[in-house]
Amino acid sequence: SAGGYALRKFNSSQVSLYVGDIVAIKNNKTLMWELGVLRWASVNDLNQLDAGIELISPSATSITVKSEKTVAEGEGLMLPELGALKQPASVIVPSGVYSQGEVLELVHHESLTKVLITRLVERTATFERFQYSLI
């Protein structure tokens, strides 16, 4: 559907995945990589893996994330605003590292953007997705 995919993987090879993981799927029509979250997974009677992926963005930009509170750097993904869906721009970072109200520096190709984390959108065991405002 427009909101995601139901996929089946045949039992010919091993796979390791966890519900809540970020996944990228290449759209065969647009040839663009879409970003999604694995929402459910099960093994059927034929030992085939069935999985449900919710799409959260038609694209993402890889960034380096720096907090003003610590000297640590990390990796993240910047998701664009989707006006038609009334979805503000957001950032995906590892779970448990940053918090609401924190100021971050987002670096992409030598370009620096300062943001204030304003709202937690989603949290899984592996990532957190925050909305932000530009500073």
Short mmCIF file of N, CA and C in Angstrom, two decimals:
data_model
loop_
_atom_site.label_atom_id
_atom_site.label_comp_id
_atom_site.label_asym_id
_atom_site.label_seq_id
_atom_site.Cartn_x
_atom_site.Cartn_y
_atom_site.Cartn_z
N SER A 1 0.84 -1.18 0.00
CA SER A 1 0.00 0.00 0.00
C SER A 1 0.89 1.24 0.00
N ALA A 2 0.26 2.39 0.00
CA ALA A 2 1.02 3.63 0.01
C ALA A 2 1.79 3.82 1.31
N GLY A 3 1.33 3.16 2.38
CA GLY A 3 1.97 3.34 3.68
C GLY A 3 3.02 2.30 4.03
N GLY A 4 3.20 1.30 3.16
CA GLY A 4 4.20 0.30 3.50
C GLY A 4 4.19 -0.91 2.61
N TYR A 5 4.89 -1.94 3.05
CA TYR A 5 5.06 -3.16 2.29
C TYR A 5 4.84 -4.38 3.18
N ALA A 6 4.31 -5.42 2.59
CA ALA A 6 4.31 -6.74 3.20
C ALA A 6 5.24 -7.57 2.33
N LEU A 7 6.28 -8.13 2.91
CA LEU A 7 7.30 -8.84 2.16
C LEU A 7 7.38 -10.29 2.61
N ARG A 8 7.85 -11.14 1.70
CA ARG A 8 8.07 -12.55 2.03
C ARG A 8 9.48 -12.92 1.59
N LYS A 9 10.20 -13.55 2.49
CA LYS A 9 11.55 -14.03 2.19
C LYS A 9 11.51 -15.54 2.25
N PHE A 10 11.92 -16.17 1.18
CA PHE A 10 11.92 -17.63 1.13
C PHE A 10 13.03 -18.17 2.02
N ASN A 11 12.93 -19.42 2.41
CA ASN A 11 13.83 -19.98 3.41
C ASN A 11 15.17 -20.45 2.85
N SER A 12 15.63 -19.88 1.75
CA SER A 12 16.88 -20.31 1.14
C SER A 12 18.12 -19.70 1.79
N SER A 13 17.93 -18.68 2.62
CA SER A 13 19.10 -18.06 3.25
C SER A 13 18.75 -17.54 4.64
N GLN A 14 19.78 -17.29 5.43
CA GLN A 14 19.61 -16.79 6.79
C GLN A 14 19.38 -15.28 6.75
N VAL A 15 18.62 -14.79 7.71
CA VAL A 15 18.41 -13.36 7.84
C VAL A 15 18.29 -13.02 9.32
N SER A 16 18.81 -11.86 9.70
CA SER A 16 18.73 -11.42 11.08
C SER A 16 18.04 -10.06 11.09
N LEU A 17 16.93 -9.98 11.80
CA LEU A 17 16.20 -8.72 11.87
C LEU A 17 15.46 -8.64 13.18
N TYR A 18 15.12 -7.41 13.57
CA TYR A 18 14.40 -7.17 14.80
C TYR A 18 13.28 -6.18 14.53
N VAL A 19 12.10 -6.45 15.09
CA VAL A 19 11.00 -5.51 14.98
C VAL A 19 11.47 -4.19 15.59
N GLY A 20 11.24 -3.10 14.87
CA GLY A 20 11.71 -1.78 15.30
C GLY A 20 12.96 -1.32 14.58
N ASP A 21 13.57 -2.18 13.75
CA ASP A 21 14.75 -1.80 12.97
C ASP A 21 14.37 -0.85 11.83
N ILE A 22 15.30 0.03 11.49
CA ILE A 22 15.18 0.87 10.29
C ILE A 22 15.57 0.03 9.09
N VAL A 23 14.81 0.15 8.00
CA VAL A 23 15.14 -0.55 6.77
C VAL A 23 15.04 0.43 5.60
N ALA A 24 15.83 0.17 4.58
CA ALA A 24 15.76 0.95 3.34
C ALA A 24 15.31 0.00 2.24
N ILE A 25 14.38 0.47 1.43
CA ILE A 25 13.84 -0.32 0.34
C ILE A 25 13.94 0.49 -0.94
N LYS A 26 14.49 -0.13 -1.99
CA LYS A 26 14.59 0.57 -3.27
C LYS A 26 13.28 0.42 -4.03
N ASN A 27 12.66 1.54 -4.33
CA ASN A 27 11.41 1.55 -5.08
C ASN A 27 11.72 1.29 -6.54
N ASN A 28 11.17 0.22 -7.10
CA ASN A 28 11.47 -0.15 -8.48
C ASN A 28 10.94 0.85 -9.50
N LYS A 29 9.91 1.61 -9.16
CA LYS A 29 9.35 2.60 -10.09
C LYS A 29 10.18 3.87 -10.11
N THR A 30 10.53 4.39 -8.92
CA THR A 30 11.26 5.66 -8.85
C THR A 30 12.76 5.47 -8.79
N LEU A 31 13.21 4.25 -8.50
CA LEU A 31 14.63 3.91 -8.31
C LEU A 31 15.25 4.68 -7.15
N MET A 32 14.42 5.15 -6.23
CA MET A 32 14.88 5.86 -5.04
C MET A 32 14.80 4.92 -3.84
N TRP A 33 15.66 5.16 -2.85
CA TRP A 33 15.64 4.39 -1.61
C TRP A 33 14.65 5.05 -0.66
N GLU A 34 13.68 4.27 -0.17
CA GLU A 34 12.70 4.74 0.78
C GLU A 34 13.06 4.21 2.16
N LEU A 35 12.69 4.95 3.19
CA LEU A 35 13.03 4.56 4.55
C LEU A 35 11.78 4.05 5.26
N GLY A 36 11.95 2.93 5.96
CA GLY A 36 10.82 2.34 6.68
C GLY A 36 11.26 1.75 8.00
N VAL A 37 10.26 1.28 8.75
CA VAL A 37 10.50 0.63 10.04
C VAL A 37 9.84 -0.74 9.99
N LEU A 38 10.58 -1.75 10.41
CA LEU A 38 10.03 -3.10 10.49
C LEU A 38 9.04 -3.14 11.65
N ARG A 39 7.76 -3.35 11.34
CA ARG A 39 6.71 -3.32 12.36
C ARG A 39 6.31 -4.70 12.85
N TRP A 40 6.40 -5.72 11.99
CA TRP A 40 6.05 -7.07 12.43
C TRP A 40 6.79 -8.08 11.56
N ALA A 41 6.96 -9.27 12.11
CA ALA A 41 7.62 -10.36 11.38
C ALA A 41 7.11 -11.68 11.94
N SER A 42 6.96 -12.65 11.05
CA SER A 42 6.54 -13.99 11.47
C SER A 42 7.03 -15.01 10.46
N VAL A 43 7.12 -16.25 10.90
CA VAL A 43 7.53 -17.36 10.03
C VAL A 43 6.28 -18.20 9.78
N ASN A 44 5.98 -18.45 8.50
CA ASN A 44 4.77 -19.22 8.18
C ASN A 44 5.04 -20.72 8.19
N ASP A 45 4.04 -21.52 7.82
CA ASP A 45 4.14 -22.98 7.86
C ASP A 45 5.19 -23.54 6.91
N LEU A 46 5.56 -22.78 5.89
CA LEU A 46 6.58 -23.22 4.92
C LEU A 46 7.97 -22.69 5.26
N ASN A 47 8.14 -22.19 6.50
CA ASN A 47 9.40 -21.59 6.95
C ASN A 47 9.82 -20.38 6.12
N GLN A 48 8.86 -19.65 5.62
CA GLN A 48 9.12 -18.41 4.92
C GLN A 48 8.92 -17.25 5.90
N LEU A 49 9.77 -16.25 5.80
CA LEU A 49 9.68 -15.09 6.67
C LEU A 49 8.73 -14.07 6.04
N ASP A 50 7.68 -13.70 6.76
CA ASP A 50 6.78 -12.63 6.34
C ASP A 50 7.08 -11.42 7.22
N ALA A 51 7.14 -10.24 6.61
CA ALA A 51 7.48 -9.04 7.36
C ALA A 51 6.65 -7.86 6.87
N GLY A 52 6.32 -6.99 7.80
CA GLY A 52 5.58 -5.77 7.48
C GLY A 52 6.44 -4.56 7.75
N ILE A 53 6.55 -3.69 6.75
CA ILE A 53 7.38 -2.49 6.86
C ILE A 53 6.51 -1.26 6.64
N GLU A 54 6.54 -0.34 7.61
CA GLU A 54 5.83 0.93 7.47
C GLU A 54 6.79 1.96 6.89
N LEU A 55 6.40 2.60 5.80
CA LEU A 55 7.22 3.66 5.22
C LEU A 55 7.11 4.91 6.07
N ILE A 56 8.26 5.53 6.36
CA ILE A 56 8.24 6.77 7.14
C ILE A 56 8.79 7.95 6.36
N SER A 57 9.50 7.68 5.24
CA SER A 57 10.03 8.78 4.44
C SER A 57 10.42 8.29 3.05
N PRO A 58 10.20 9.10 2.01
CA PRO A 58 10.62 8.70 0.67
C PRO A 58 12.12 8.87 0.45
N SER A 59 12.80 9.51 1.40
CA SER A 59 14.25 9.69 1.28
C SER A 59 14.83 10.05 2.65
N ALA A 60 16.13 9.97 2.75
CA ALA A 60 16.83 10.35 3.99
C ALA A 60 18.24 10.78 3.63
N THR A 61 18.81 11.64 4.46
CA THR A 61 20.17 12.13 4.26
C THR A 61 21.02 11.68 5.44
N SER A 62 22.17 11.08 5.15
CA SER A 62 23.10 10.65 6.19
C SER A 62 23.78 11.88 6.78
N ILE A 63 23.85 11.94 8.12
CA ILE A 63 24.44 13.09 8.79
C ILE A 63 25.33 12.62 9.94
N THR A 64 26.20 13.53 10.37
CA THR A 64 26.94 13.37 11.61
C THR A 64 26.26 14.26 12.64
N VAL A 65 26.05 13.74 13.84
CA VAL A 65 25.33 14.47 14.88
C VAL A 65 26.30 14.77 16.01
N LYS A 66 26.35 16.05 16.41
CA LYS A 66 27.17 16.48 17.54
C LYS A 66 26.26 17.18 18.54
N SER A 67 26.42 16.83 19.82
CA SER A 67 25.65 17.47 20.87
C SER A 67 26.48 18.58 21.48
N GLU A 68 25.81 19.65 21.89
CA GLU A 68 26.53 20.73 22.58
C GLU A 68 26.86 20.34 24.01
N LYS A 69 26.19 19.31 24.57
CA LYS A 69 26.43 18.88 25.95
C LYS A 69 27.69 18.03 26.08
N THR A 70 28.04 17.27 25.04
CA THR A 70 29.20 16.39 25.10
C THR A 70 30.05 16.58 23.85
N VAL A 71 31.24 16.02 23.87
CA VAL A 71 32.12 16.11 22.70
C VAL A 71 31.89 14.94 21.74
N ALA A 72 31.00 14.04 22.13
CA ALA A 72 30.77 12.84 21.31
C ALA A 72 30.08 13.18 19.99
N GLU A 73 30.43 12.40 18.97
CA GLU A 73 29.78 12.49 17.66
C GLU A 73 29.11 11.17 17.39
N GLY A 74 28.05 11.23 16.59
CA GLY A 74 27.36 10.01 16.21
C GLY A 74 26.81 10.14 14.80
N GLU A 75 26.27 9.05 14.32
CA GLU A 75 25.66 9.02 13.00
C GLU A 75 24.16 9.18 13.13
N GLY A 76 23.53 9.70 12.10
CA GLY A 76 22.09 9.86 12.10
C GLY A 76 21.55 9.99 10.69
N LEU A 77 20.25 10.13 10.61
CA LEU A 77 19.57 10.33 9.34
C LEU A 77 18.65 11.53 9.48
N MET A 78 18.65 12.40 8.47
CA MET A 78 17.75 13.54 8.44
C MET A 78 16.65 13.24 7.44
N LEU A 79 15.40 13.34 7.89
CA LEU A 79 14.24 13.08 7.04
C LEU A 79 13.61 14.41 6.66
N PRO A 80 13.23 14.57 5.39
CA PRO A 80 12.67 15.85 4.94
C PRO A 80 11.25 16.06 5.44
N GLU A 81 10.83 17.30 5.42
CA GLU A 81 9.43 17.63 5.71
C GLU A 81 8.56 17.08 4.58
N LEU A 82 7.41 16.53 4.93
CA LEU A 82 6.46 16.04 3.94
C LEU A 82 5.17 16.84 4.10
N GLY A 83 5.12 17.96 3.38
CA GLY A 83 4.00 18.89 3.52
C GLY A 83 2.65 18.27 3.24
N ALA A 84 2.56 17.41 2.23
CA ALA A 84 1.29 16.79 1.88
C ALA A 84 0.75 15.92 3.01
N LEU A 85 1.64 15.35 3.81
CA LEU A 85 1.24 14.50 4.94
C LEU A 85 1.26 15.27 6.26
N LYS A 86 1.57 16.56 6.20
CA LYS A 86 1.71 17.40 7.40
C LYS A 86 2.68 16.78 8.39
N GLN A 87 3.80 16.30 7.83
CA GLN A 87 4.85 15.66 8.65
C GLN A 87 6.07 16.56 8.63
N PRO A 88 6.43 17.16 9.79
CA PRO A 88 7.60 18.03 9.84
C PRO A 88 8.90 17.25 9.62
N ALA A 89 9.95 17.98 9.31
CA ALA A 89 11.28 17.37 9.18
C ALA A 89 11.65 16.74 10.51
N SER A 90 12.45 15.67 10.44
CA SER A 90 12.85 14.98 11.67
C SER A 90 14.24 14.40 11.49
N VAL A 91 14.78 13.93 12.61
CA VAL A 91 16.10 13.32 12.61
C VAL A 91 16.01 11.98 13.36
N ILE A 92 16.72 10.99 12.82
CA ILE A 92 16.79 9.67 13.45
C ILE A 92 18.19 9.49 14.00
N VAL A 93 18.25 9.12 15.29
CA VAL A 93 19.53 8.94 15.99
C VAL A 93 19.45 7.65 16.81
N PRO A 94 20.59 7.14 17.28
CA PRO A 94 20.56 5.94 18.12
C PRO A 94 19.72 6.18 19.38
N SER A 95 19.07 5.15 19.84
CA SER A 95 18.19 5.24 21.01
C SER A 95 18.98 5.54 22.28
N GLY A 96 18.45 6.46 23.09
CA GLY A 96 19.01 6.74 24.41
C GLY A 96 20.18 7.70 24.46
N VAL A 97 20.52 8.33 23.36
CA VAL A 97 21.70 9.21 23.33
C VAL A 97 21.33 10.68 23.52
N TYR A 98 20.26 11.14 22.88
CA TYR A 98 19.87 12.55 22.91
C TYR A 98 18.48 12.68 23.53
N SER A 99 18.11 13.92 23.92
CA SER A 99 16.82 14.11 24.57
C SER A 99 16.17 15.41 24.12
N GLN A 100 14.88 15.49 24.37
CA GLN A 100 14.10 16.67 24.03
C GLN A 100 14.69 17.89 24.73
N GLY A 101 14.77 19.02 24.03
CA GLY A 101 15.33 20.24 24.58
C GLY A 101 16.83 20.39 24.36
N GLU A 102 17.45 19.37 23.81
CA GLU A 102 18.90 19.40 23.56
C GLU A 102 19.20 20.08 22.22
N VAL A 103 20.31 20.81 22.19
CA VAL A 103 20.77 21.46 20.96
C VAL A 103 21.76 20.53 20.27
N LEU A 104 21.55 20.29 18.98
CA LEU A 104 22.43 19.43 18.19
C LEU A 104 22.99 20.18 17.01
N GLU A 105 24.18 19.77 16.60
CA GLU A 105 24.76 20.24 15.34
C GLU A 105 24.68 19.07 14.36
N LEU A 106 24.03 19.30 13.23
CA LEU A 106 23.89 18.29 12.19
C LEU A 106 24.82 18.66 11.04
N VAL A 107 25.74 17.76 10.71
CA VAL A 107 26.74 18.02 9.68
C VAL A 107 26.49 17.11 8.49
N HIS A 108 26.38 17.75 7.30
CA HIS A 108 26.21 17.00 6.06
C HIS A 108 27.05 17.68 4.98
N HIS A 109 28.03 16.94 4.44
CA HIS A 109 28.92 17.47 3.39
C HIS A 109 29.48 18.85 3.76
N GLU A 110 30.08 18.95 4.93
CA GLU A 110 30.73 20.18 5.40
C GLU A 110 29.72 21.30 5.72
N SER A 111 28.43 21.05 5.61
CA SER A 111 27.41 22.04 5.95
C SER A 111 26.91 21.76 7.37
N LEU A 112 26.89 22.81 8.21
CA LEU A 112 26.50 22.68 9.60
C LEU A 112 25.14 23.33 9.83
N THR A 113 24.24 22.61 10.49
CA THR A 113 22.92 23.12 10.85
C THR A 113 22.73 22.90 12.34
N LYS A 114 22.38 23.98 13.07
CA LYS A 114 22.09 23.85 14.50
C LYS A 114 20.58 23.72 14.66
N VAL A 115 20.19 22.73 15.50
CA VAL A 115 18.77 22.48 15.73
C VAL A 115 18.50 22.28 17.21
N LEU A 116 17.25 22.51 17.61
CA LEU A 116 16.78 22.23 18.95
C LEU A 116 15.79 21.08 18.83
N ILE A 117 16.03 19.99 19.57
CA ILE A 117 15.10 18.86 19.56
C ILE A 117 13.83 19.30 20.28
N THR A 118 12.70 19.21 19.57
CA THR A 118 11.45 19.72 20.13
C THR A 118 10.46 18.64 20.55
N ARG A 119 10.49 17.48 19.88
CA ARG A 119 9.46 16.46 20.19
C ARG A 119 9.95 15.07 19.80
N LEU A 120 9.75 14.12 20.70
CA LEU A 120 10.03 12.72 20.39
C LEU A 120 8.86 12.18 19.58
N VAL A 121 9.13 11.70 18.36
CA VAL A 121 8.09 11.17 17.48
C VAL A 121 7.93 9.67 17.71
N GLU A 122 9.07 8.97 17.83
CA GLU A 122 9.04 7.52 17.96
C GLU A 122 10.31 7.04 18.63
N ARG A 123 10.17 5.95 19.40
CA ARG A 123 11.33 5.33 20.04
C ARG A 123 11.20 3.82 19.90
N THR A 124 12.27 3.18 19.44
CA THR A 124 12.35 1.72 19.43
C THR A 124 13.62 1.35 20.19
N ALA A 125 13.93 0.07 20.23
CA ALA A 125 15.14 -0.37 20.91
C ALA A 125 16.40 0.11 20.21
N THR A 126 16.30 0.42 18.91
CA THR A 126 17.50 0.78 18.15
C THR A 126 17.58 2.24 17.73
N PHE A 127 16.46 2.95 17.70
CA PHE A 127 16.53 4.35 17.25
C PHE A 127 15.46 5.20 17.92
N GLU A 128 15.71 6.52 17.87
CA GLU A 128 14.72 7.52 18.26
C GLU A 128 14.57 8.50 17.12
N ARG A 129 13.35 8.93 16.91
CA ARG A 129 13.07 9.91 15.85
C ARG A 129 12.51 11.15 16.51
N PHE A 130 13.19 12.30 16.27
CA PHE A 130 12.82 13.56 16.88
C PHE A 130 12.46 14.59 15.82
N GLN A 131 11.46 15.43 16.13
CA GLN A 131 11.23 16.63 15.36
C GLN A 131 12.17 17.69 15.93
N TYR A 132 12.45 18.69 15.14
CA TYR A 132 13.38 19.73 15.59
C TYR A 132 12.99 21.06 15.00
N SER A 133 13.55 22.12 15.55
CA SER A 133 13.41 23.45 14.97
C SER A 133 14.80 24.01 14.75
N LEU A 134 14.95 24.78 13.69
CA LEU A 134 16.25 25.39 13.37
C LEU A 134 16.56 26.50 14.36
N ILE A 135 17.85 26.61 14.67
CA ILE A 135 18.30 27.69 15.57
C ILE A 135 19.02 28.74 14.74
#
